[in-house]
Structure formats: structure tokens, C-alpha cells
């Protein structure tokens, strides 16, 4: 017999907030609104319930993978991407997919930031409308 611990509600909420950060803080810097809409429809960063059991170990693995991907994407150099970044990126994508979270993007999708534009996906800097 084996004992496993379930992920807490706080961890589940944190996973969902990290996924939201991808859609509101990271994707708008690299993709157009239409491309982000297509990513949503394809189920990028959505859970496959057949592969995710909701255990504590899985939650920690998913959280660390999402955080690692964010850190890698945000620190990518504008020139040639070092091999260690590519290896870390692929390893974290594989961990997400192991737990049933789809992330079919490659590091090459994040090479070049888009020019500044207003996106419906970006969170406003403040809640006041003028």
C-alpha cells in the first residue's frame, strides 16, 4: 500500500495563477491576440484530467516547471539561444506534458518580442478607467 498526499487548494490556485500569467504577461509579448486566442482553443496549458491525479508531488513539479519556463523565457538573450536554455526549456515542457498539461511551443517561439501593442489579454496596470 502506498500513501500519497493531495495537493492543497492553495497550490491548485497557484498553478492556475501561473497559467494566467502566461496568458496575460508572457504570451502578449510574443503573439498577436488572434494567435493567443488560437492557443486557448488548442488547449495550451490546460489540464488533461486522465493524466493529472492532483497529488502533492505533481503540484510541486507543475509549479516548478511553470516557474522555470517563465524564468527561461524572460531571460532569453536577443541573440543566439544557448544550448543549456534549450535543454532546460525542453525538460520543463516534458515534465508538464508528463502531468497532462499541453505546451506545444518551442523556445524559438520566444526568440523575438513583438512590437508594443495593446492586447486584450494583457492585464491593465490599474483598474481606473479614464
CSV table of N, CA and C in Angstrom, one decimal:
chain,number,residue,atom,x,y,z
A,1,UNK,N,0.8,-1.2,0.0
A,1,UNK,CA,0.0,0.0,0.0
A,1,UNK,C,0.9,1.2,0.0
A,2,UNK,N,0.4,2.3,-0.7
A,2,UNK,CA,1.2,3.5,-0.8
A,2,UNK,C,0.3,4.7,-0.4
A,3,UNK,N,0.9,5.6,0.3
A,3,UNK,CA,0.2,6.8,0.7
A,3,UNK,C,0.7,7.9,-0.1
A,4,UNK,N,-0.3,8.7,-0.7
A,4,UNK,CA,0.0,9.9,-1.4
A,4,UNK,C,-0.8,11.0,-0.8
A,5,UNK,N,-0.2,12.2,-0.9
A,5,UNK,CA,-0.9,13.4,-0.4
A,5,UNK,C,-1.4,14.2,-1.5
A,6,UNK,N,-2.6,14.7,-1.3
A,6,UNK,CA,-3.3,15.5,-2.3
A,6,UNK,C,-2.7,16.9,-2.3
A,7,UNK,N,-2.8,17.6,-3.4
A,7,UNK,CA,-2.3,19.0,-3.5
A,7,UNK,C,-3.4,19.8,-2.7
A,8,UNK,N,-2.9,20.9,-2.1
A,8,UNK,CA,-3.8,21.8,-1.4
A,8,UNK,C,-4.5,22.7,-2.4
A,9,UNK,N,-5.6,23.3,-1.9
A,9,UNK,CA,-6.3,24.2,-2.8
A,9,UNK,C,-5.5,25.4,-3.1
A,10,UNK,N,-4.6,25.8,-2.2
A,10,UNK,CA,-3.7,26.9,-2.4
A,10,UNK,C,-2.7,26.6,-3.6
A,11,UNK,N,-2.2,25.4,-3.6
A,11,UNK,CA,-1.3,25.0,-4.7
A,11,UNK,C,-2.1,25.0,-6.0
A,12,UNK,N,-3.3,24.4,-6.0
A,12,UNK,CA,-4.1,24.4,-7.3
A,12,UNK,C,-4.4,25.8,-7.8
A,13,UNK,N,-4.7,26.7,-6.8
A,13,UNK,CA,-5.0,28.1,-7.2
A,13,UNK,C,-3.7,28.7,-7.8
A,14,UNK,N,-2.6,28.4,-7.2
A,14,UNK,CA,-1.3,29.0,-7.6
A,14,UNK,C,-0.9,28.5,-9.0
A,15,UNK,N,-1.2,27.2,-9.3
A,15,UNK,CA,-1.0,26.7,-10.6
A,15,UNK,C,-1.8,27.5,-11.6
A,16,UNK,N,-3.1,27.7,-11.3
A,16,UNK,CA,-4.0,28.4,-12.2
A,16,UNK,C,-3.5,29.9,-12.4
A,17,UNK,N,-3.0,30.5,-11.3
A,17,UNK,CA,-2.5,31.9,-11.5
A,17,UNK,C,-1.2,31.9,-12.3
A,18,UNK,N,-0.4,30.9,-12.2
A,18,UNK,CA,0.8,30.8,-13.1
A,18,UNK,C,0.4,30.7,-14.6
A,19,UNK,N,-0.6,29.9,-14.8
A,19,UNK,CA,-1.1,29.7,-16.2
A,19,UNK,C,-1.7,31.0,-16.7
A,20,UNK,N,-2.4,31.7,-15.8
A,20,UNK,CA,-3.0,33.0,-16.2
A,20,UNK,C,-1.9,34.0,-16.5
A,21,UNK,N,-0.8,33.9,-15.8
A,21,UNK,CA,0.3,34.8,-16.0
A,21,UNK,C,0.9,34.6,-17.4
A,22,UNK,N,1.0,33.4,-17.9
A,22,UNK,CA,1.4,33.1,-19.2
A,22,UNK,C,0.6,33.8,-20.2
A,23,UNK,N,-0.8,33.7,-20.0
A,23,UNK,CA,-1.7,34.3,-21.0
A,23,UNK,C,-1.7,35.8,-20.9
A,24,UNK,N,-1.5,36.4,-19.7
A,24,UNK,CA,-1.6,37.9,-19.6
A,24,UNK,C,-0.3,38.6,-19.6
A,25,UNK,N,0.8,38.0,-19.2
A,25,UNK,CA,2.1,38.7,-19.1
A,25,UNK,C,3.1,38.2,-20.1
A,26,UNK,N,3.1,36.9,-20.5
A,26,UNK,CA,4.1,36.4,-21.4
A,26,UNK,C,3.7,36.3,-22.8
A,27,UNK,N,2.6,35.6,-23.1
A,27,UNK,CA,2.1,35.4,-24.5
A,27,UNK,C,1.9,36.8,-25.2
A,28,UNK,N,1.3,37.8,-24.6
A,28,UNK,CA,1.1,39.0,-25.4
A,28,UNK,C,2.4,39.7,-25.8
A,29,UNK,N,3.5,39.4,-25.2
A,29,UNK,CA,4.8,39.9,-25.7
A,29,UNK,C,5.3,39.2,-26.9
A,30,UNK,N,4.8,38.0,-27.2
A,30,UNK,CA,5.3,37.2,-28.3
A,30,UNK,C,4.3,36.9,-29.4
A,31,UNK,N,3.0,37.0,-29.1
A,31,UNK,CA,2.0,36.5,-30.0
A,31,UNK,C,0.9,37.6,-30.2
A,32,UNK,N,0.3,37.6,-31.3
A,32,UNK,CA,-0.9,38.5,-31.5
A,32,UNK,C,-2.1,38.0,-30.7
A,33,UNK,N,-3.1,38.8,-30.6
A,33,UNK,CA,-4.3,38.4,-29.9
A,33,UNK,C,-4.9,37.2,-30.6
A,34,UNK,N,-4.9,37.2,-31.9
A,34,UNK,CA,-5.5,36.0,-32.7
A,34,UNK,C,-4.7,34.8,-32.4
A,35,UNK,N,-3.4,34.9,-32.3
A,35,UNK,CA,-2.6,33.7,-32.0
A,35,UNK,C,-2.8,33.2,-30.6
A,36,UNK,N,-3.0,34.1,-29.7
A,36,UNK,CA,-3.3,33.7,-28.3
A,36,UNK,C,-4.6,33.1,-28.2
A,37,UNK,N,-5.6,33.6,-28.9
A,37,UNK,CA,-6.9,33.0,-29.0
A,37,UNK,C,-6.9,31.6,-29.5
A,38,UNK,N,-6.1,31.4,-30.5
A,38,UNK,CA,-5.9,30.1,-31.1
A,38,UNK,C,-5.2,29.1,-30.1
A,39,UNK,N,-4.2,29.6,-29.3
A,39,UNK,CA,-3.6,28.8,-28.3
A,39,UNK,C,-4.6,28.4,-27.2
A,40,UNK,N,-5.5,29.3,-26.9
A,40,UNK,CA,-6.5,28.9,-25.9
A,40,UNK,C,-7.4,27.8,-26.5
A,41,UNK,N,-7.8,28.0,-27.7
A,41,UNK,CA,-8.7,27.0,-28.3
A,41,UNK,C,-8.0,25.6,-28.5
A,42,UNK,N,-6.7,25.6,-28.7
A,42,UNK,CA,-5.9,24.4,-28.8
A,42,UNK,C,-5.7,23.7,-27.4
A,43,UNK,N,-6.0,24.5,-26.3
A,43,UNK,CA,-5.8,23.9,-25.0
A,43,UNK,C,-4.4,24.0,-24.5
A,44,UNK,N,-3.7,25.0,-24.9
A,44,UNK,CA,-2.3,25.2,-24.4
A,44,UNK,C,-2.4,25.5,-22.9
A,45,UNK,N,-1.6,24.8,-22.1
A,45,UNK,CA,-1.6,25.0,-20.7
A,45,UNK,C,-2.9,24.6,-20.0
A,46,UNK,N,-3.6,23.7,-20.6
A,46,UNK,CA,-4.8,23.2,-20.0
A,46,UNK,C,-4.5,21.7,-19.5
A,47,UNK,N,-5.2,21.3,-18.5
A,47,UNK,CA,-5.0,20.0,-17.9
A,47,UNK,C,-5.8,18.9,-18.7
A,48,UNK,N,-5.1,17.8,-18.7
A,48,UNK,CA,-5.7,16.6,-19.2
A,48,UNK,C,-6.1,15.8,-18.0
A,49,UNK,N,-7.4,15.7,-17.6
A,49,UNK,CA,-7.7,15.0,-16.4
A,49,UNK,C,-7.4,13.5,-16.3
A,50,UNK,N,-7.1,12.9,-17.4
A,50,UNK,CA,-6.8,11.5,-17.4
A,50,UNK,C,-5.3,11.3,-17.0
A,51,UNK,N,-4.5,12.3,-17.0
A,51,UNK,CA,-3.1,12.2,-16.7
A,51,UNK,C,-2.7,12.9,-15.4
A,52,UNK,N,-3.6,13.8,-14.9
A,52,UNK,CA,-3.3,14.5,-13.7
A,52,UNK,C,-4.1,14.0,-12.5
A,53,UNK,N,-3.4,13.6,-11.5
A,53,UNK,CA,-4.1,12.9,-10.3
A,53,UNK,C,-4.3,13.9,-9.2
A,54,UNK,N,-3.7,15.1,-9.2
A,54,UNK,CA,-3.8,16.1,-8.2
A,54,UNK,C,-3.0,15.8,-6.9
A,55,UNK,N,-1.9,15.1,-7.0
A,55,UNK,CA,-1.1,14.8,-5.9
A,55,UNK,C,-0.2,16.0,-5.6
A,56,UNK,N,0.3,16.0,-4.3
A,56,UNK,CA,1.2,17.0,-3.9
A,56,UNK,C,2.5,17.0,-4.7
A,57,UNK,N,3.0,15.9,-5.0
A,57,UNK,CA,4.3,15.8,-5.8
A,57,UNK,C,4.0,16.3,-7.2
A,58,UNK,N,2.9,16.0,-7.8
A,58,UNK,CA,2.6,16.6,-9.2
A,58,UNK,C,2.5,18.1,-9.1
A,59,UNK,N,1.8,18.6,-8.1
A,59,UNK,CA,1.6,20.0,-8.0
A,59,UNK,C,3.0,20.7,-7.9
A,60,UNK,N,3.9,20.2,-7.1
A,60,UNK,CA,5.2,20.8,-6.9
A,60,UNK,C,5.9,20.8,-8.3
A,61,UNK,N,5.8,19.7,-9.0
A,61,UNK,CA,6.5,19.5,-10.3
A,61,UNK,C,5.9,20.5,-11.3
A,62,UNK,N,4.6,20.6,-11.3
A,62,UNK,CA,4.0,21.6,-12.3
A,62,UNK,C,4.4,23.0,-11.9
A,63,UNK,N,4.3,23.4,-10.7
A,63,UNK,CA,4.7,24.7,-10.2
A,63,UNK,C,6.1,25.0,-10.6
A,64,UNK,N,7.0,24.1,-10.3
A,64,UNK,CA,8.4,24.4,-10.6
A,64,UNK,C,8.7,24.5,-12.1
A,65,UNK,N,8.0,23.7,-12.9
A,65,UNK,CA,8.1,23.7,-14.4
A,65,UNK,C,7.6,25.0,-14.9
A,66,UNK,N,6.4,25.4,-14.5
A,66,UNK,CA,5.9,26.7,-15.0
A,66,UNK,C,6.8,27.9,-14.6
A,67,UNK,N,7.2,27.9,-13.4
A,67,UNK,CA,8.1,29.0,-12.9
A,67,UNK,C,9.4,28.9,-13.7
A,68,UNK,N,10.0,27.8,-14.0
A,68,UNK,CA,11.2,27.6,-14.7
A,68,UNK,C,11.0,28.1,-16.2
A,69,UNK,N,9.9,27.8,-16.8
A,69,UNK,CA,9.7,28.2,-18.2
A,69,UNK,C,9.5,29.7,-18.2
A,70,UNK,N,8.9,30.3,-17.2
A,70,UNK,CA,8.8,31.8,-17.2
A,70,UNK,C,10.1,32.4,-17.1
A,71,UNK,N,10.9,31.9,-16.2
A,71,UNK,CA,12.3,32.5,-16.0
A,71,UNK,C,13.1,32.3,-17.2
A,72,UNK,N,13.0,31.2,-17.9
A,72,UNK,CA,13.8,31.0,-19.1
A,72,UNK,C,13.4,32.0,-20.2
A,73,UNK,N,12.1,32.1,-20.4
A,73,UNK,CA,11.5,32.9,-21.4
A,73,UNK,C,11.9,34.4,-21.1
A,74,UNK,N,11.8,34.8,-19.9
A,74,UNK,CA,12.0,36.2,-19.6
A,74,UNK,C,13.5,36.6,-19.6
A,75,UNK,N,14.4,35.6,-19.5
A,75,UNK,CA,15.8,35.9,-19.5
A,75,UNK,C,16.5,35.5,-20.8
A,76,UNK,N,15.8,35.2,-21.9
A,76,UNK,CA,16.4,34.8,-23.1
A,76,UNK,C,17.2,35.9,-23.7
A,77,UNK,N,18.4,35.7,-24.2
A,77,UNK,CA,19.1,36.7,-24.9
A,77,UNK,C,18.5,37.0,-26.3
A,78,UNK,N,18.7,38.2,-26.8
A,78,UNK,CA,18.2,38.5,-28.1
A,78,UNK,C,19.0,37.9,-29.2
A,79,UNK,N,20.2,37.5,-28.9
A,79,UNK,CA,21.0,36.8,-30.0
A,79,UNK,C,20.7,35.3,-30.0
A,80,UNK,N,21.8,34.6,-30.2
A,80,UNK,CA,21.7,33.1,-30.2
A,80,UNK,C,21.3,32.5,-28.8
A,81,UNK,N,20.4,31.6,-28.8
A,81,UNK,CA,19.9,31.0,-27.6
A,81,UNK,C,20.9,29.9,-27.2
A,82,UNK,N,21.5,30.0,-26.0
A,82,UNK,CA,22.5,28.9,-25.5
A,82,UNK,C,21.8,27.6,-25.4
A,83,UNK,N,22.6,26.5,-25.6
A,83,UNK,CA,22.1,25.2,-25.6
A,83,UNK,C,21.5,24.8,-24.2
A,84,UNK,N,22.1,25.3,-23.2
A,84,UNK,CA,21.6,25.0,-21.8
A,84,UNK,C,20.2,25.5,-21.6
A,85,UNK,N,19.8,26.7,-22.2
A,85,UNK,CA,18.5,27.2,-22.1
A,85,UNK,C,17.5,26.3,-22.9
A,86,UNK,N,17.9,25.8,-24.1
A,86,UNK,CA,17.1,24.9,-24.8
A,86,UNK,C,16.8,23.6,-24.1
A,87,UNK,N,17.9,23.1,-23.5
A,87,UNK,CA,17.8,21.8,-22.8
A,87,UNK,C,16.8,22.0,-21.6
A,88,UNK,N,17.0,23.1,-20.8
A,88,UNK,CA,16.1,23.3,-19.7
A,88,UNK,C,14.7,23.5,-20.1
A,89,UNK,N,14.5,24.3,-21.2
A,89,UNK,CA,13.1,24.5,-21.7
A,89,UNK,C,12.5,23.2,-22.1
A,90,UNK,N,13.2,22.4,-22.8
A,90,UNK,CA,12.6,21.1,-23.3
A,90,UNK,C,12.3,20.2,-22.1
A,91,UNK,N,13.2,20.2,-21.1
A,91,UNK,CA,13.0,19.3,-19.9
A,91,UNK,C,11.7,19.7,-19.2
A,92,UNK,N,11.5,21.0,-19.0
A,92,UNK,CA,10.3,21.5,-18.3
A,92,UNK,C,9.0,21.3,-19.1
A,93,UNK,N,9.1,21.4,-20.4
A,93,UNK,CA,7.9,21.1,-21.3
A,93,UNK,C,7.6,19.7,-21.1
A,94,UNK,N,8.6,18.8,-21.1
A,94,UNK,CA,8.3,17.4,-21.0
A,94,UNK,C,7.7,17.0,-19.6
A,95,UNK,N,8.1,17.7,-18.6
A,95,UNK,CA,7.5,17.5,-17.3
A,95,UNK,C,6.1,17.9,-17.3
A,96,UNK,N,5.8,19.0,-17.9
A,96,UNK,CA,4.4,19.5,-18.0
A,96,UNK,C,3.5,18.5,-18.7
A,97,UNK,N,4.0,18.0,-19.8
A,97,UNK,CA,3.3,17.1,-20.7
A,97,UNK,C,3.1,15.7,-20.0
A,98,UNK,N,4.1,15.4,-19.1
A,98,UNK,CA,4.0,14.1,-18.3
A,98,UNK,C,2.8,14.2,-17.4
A,99,UNK,N,2.5,15.4,-16.9
A,99,UNK,CA,1.4,15.6,-16.0
A,99,UNK,C,0.1,16.0,-16.7
A,100,UNK,N,0.1,15.9,-18.0
A,100,UNK,CA,-1.1,16.2,-18.8
A,100,UNK,C,-1.4,17.6,-19.1
A,101,UNK,N,-0.4,18.5,-19.1
A,101,UNK,CA,-0.5,19.9,-19.4
A,101,UNK,C,0.1,20.1,-20.8
A,102,UNK,N,-0.7,20.5,-21.7
A,102,UNK,CA,-0.2,20.7,-23.1
A,102,UNK,C,0.6,22.0,-23.2
A,103,UNK,N,1.8,21.9,-23.8
A,103,UNK,CA,2.6,23.1,-24.1
A,103,UNK,C,3.4,22.8,-25.4
A,104,UNK,N,2.7,22.9,-26.5
A,104,UNK,CA,3.4,22.6,-27.8
A,104,UNK,C,4.3,23.6,-28.4
A,105,UNK,N,4.6,24.6,-27.6
A,105,UNK,CA,5.5,25.7,-28.1
A,105,UNK,C,7.0,25.3,-27.9
A,106,UNK,N,7.8,25.8,-28.8
A,106,UNK,CA,9.3,25.6,-28.6
A,106,UNK,C,9.9,26.9,-28.2
A,107,UNK,N,11.2,26.9,-27.8
A,107,UNK,CA,11.9,28.1,-27.3
A,107,UNK,C,12.0,29.1,-28.5
A,108,UNK,N,12.0,28.6,-29.7
A,108,UNK,CA,12.1,29.5,-30.8
A,108,UNK,C,10.9,30.5,-30.9
A,109,UNK,N,9.7,30.1,-30.4
A,109,UNK,CA,8.6,31.0,-30.4
A,109,UNK,C,8.8,32.2,-29.6
A,110,UNK,N,9.8,32.1,-28.7
A,110,UNK,CA,10.0,33.2,-27.7
A,110,UNK,C,11.3,34.0,-28.0
A,111,UNK,N,11.9,33.8,-29.2
A,111,UNK,CA,13.1,34.4,-29.6
A,111,UNK,C,13.0,36.0,-29.6
A,112,UNK,N,12.0,36.4,-30.3
A,112,UNK,CA,11.8,37.8,-30.6
A,112,UNK,C,10.5,38.3,-30.0
A,113,UNK,N,10.6,39.4,-29.2
A,113,UNK,CA,9.4,40.0,-28.7
A,113,UNK,C,8.7,40.8,-29.8
A,114,UNK,N,7.4,40.9,-29.8
A,114,UNK,CA,6.6,41.7,-30.7
A,114,UNK,C,6.8,43.1,-30.3
A,115,UNK,N,6.5,44.0,-31.3
A,115,UNK,CA,6.5,45.4,-31.0
A,115,UNK,C,5.3,45.7,-30.0
A,116,UNK,N,5.5,46.7,-29.3
A,116,UNK,CA,4.4,47.1,-28.3
A,116,UNK,C,3.1,47.3,-29.0
A,117,UNK,N,2.1,46.7,-28.5
A,117,UNK,CA,0.7,47.0,-29.0
A,117,UNK,C,-0.2,46.7,-27.9
A,118,UNK,N,-1.4,47.1,-28.0
A,118,UNK,CA,-2.4,46.9,-27.0
A,118,UNK,C,-3.1,45.6,-27.2
A,119,UNK,N,-3.1,44.8,-26.2
A,119,UNK,CA,-3.6,43.4,-26.3
A,119,UNK,C,-4.8,43.3,-25.3
A,120,UNK,N,-5.8,42.6,-25.8
A,120,UNK,CA,-7.0,42.3,-24.9
A,120,UNK,C,-6.6,41.3,-23.8
A,121,UNK,N,-5.5,40.6,-23.9
A,121,UNK,CA,-5.1,39.6,-23.0
A,121,UNK,C,-4.2,40.2,-21.8
A,122,UNK,N,-3.6,41.4,-22.1
A,122,UNK,CA,-2.7,42.0,-21.1
A,122,UNK,C,-3.6,42.6,-20.0
A,123,UNK,N,-3.2,42.4,-18.7
A,123,UNK,CA,-3.9,43.0,-17.6
A,123,UNK,C,-3.6,44.5,-17.6
A,124,UNK,N,-4.6,45.3,-17.2
A,124,UNK,CA,-4.3,46.7,-17.1
A,124,UNK,C,-3.4,47.0,-16.0
A,125,UNK,N,-2.7,48.1,-16.1
A,125,UNK,CA,-1.8,48.5,-15.0
A,125,UNK,C,-2.5,48.9,-13.8
A,126,UNK,N,-3.7,49.4,-13.9
A,126,UNK,CA,-4.5,49.8,-12.8
A,126,UNK,C,-6.0,49.6,-13.2
A,127,UNK,N,-6.9,49.7,-12.2
A,127,UNK,CA,-8.3,49.4,-12.5
A,127,UNK,C,-9.1,50.7,-12.8
A,128,UNK,N,-8.5,51.8,-12.8
A,128,UNK,CA,-9.2,53.0,-13.1
A,128,UNK,C,-9.3,53.2,-14.6
A,129,UNK,N,-10.5,53.5,-15.1
A,129,UNK,CA,-10.7,53.8,-16.5
A,129,UNK,C,-10.9,55.3,-16.6
A,130,UNK,N,-10.2,55.9,-17.6
A,130,UNK,CA,-10.3,57.3,-17.7
A,130,UNK,C,-11.2,57.6,-18.9
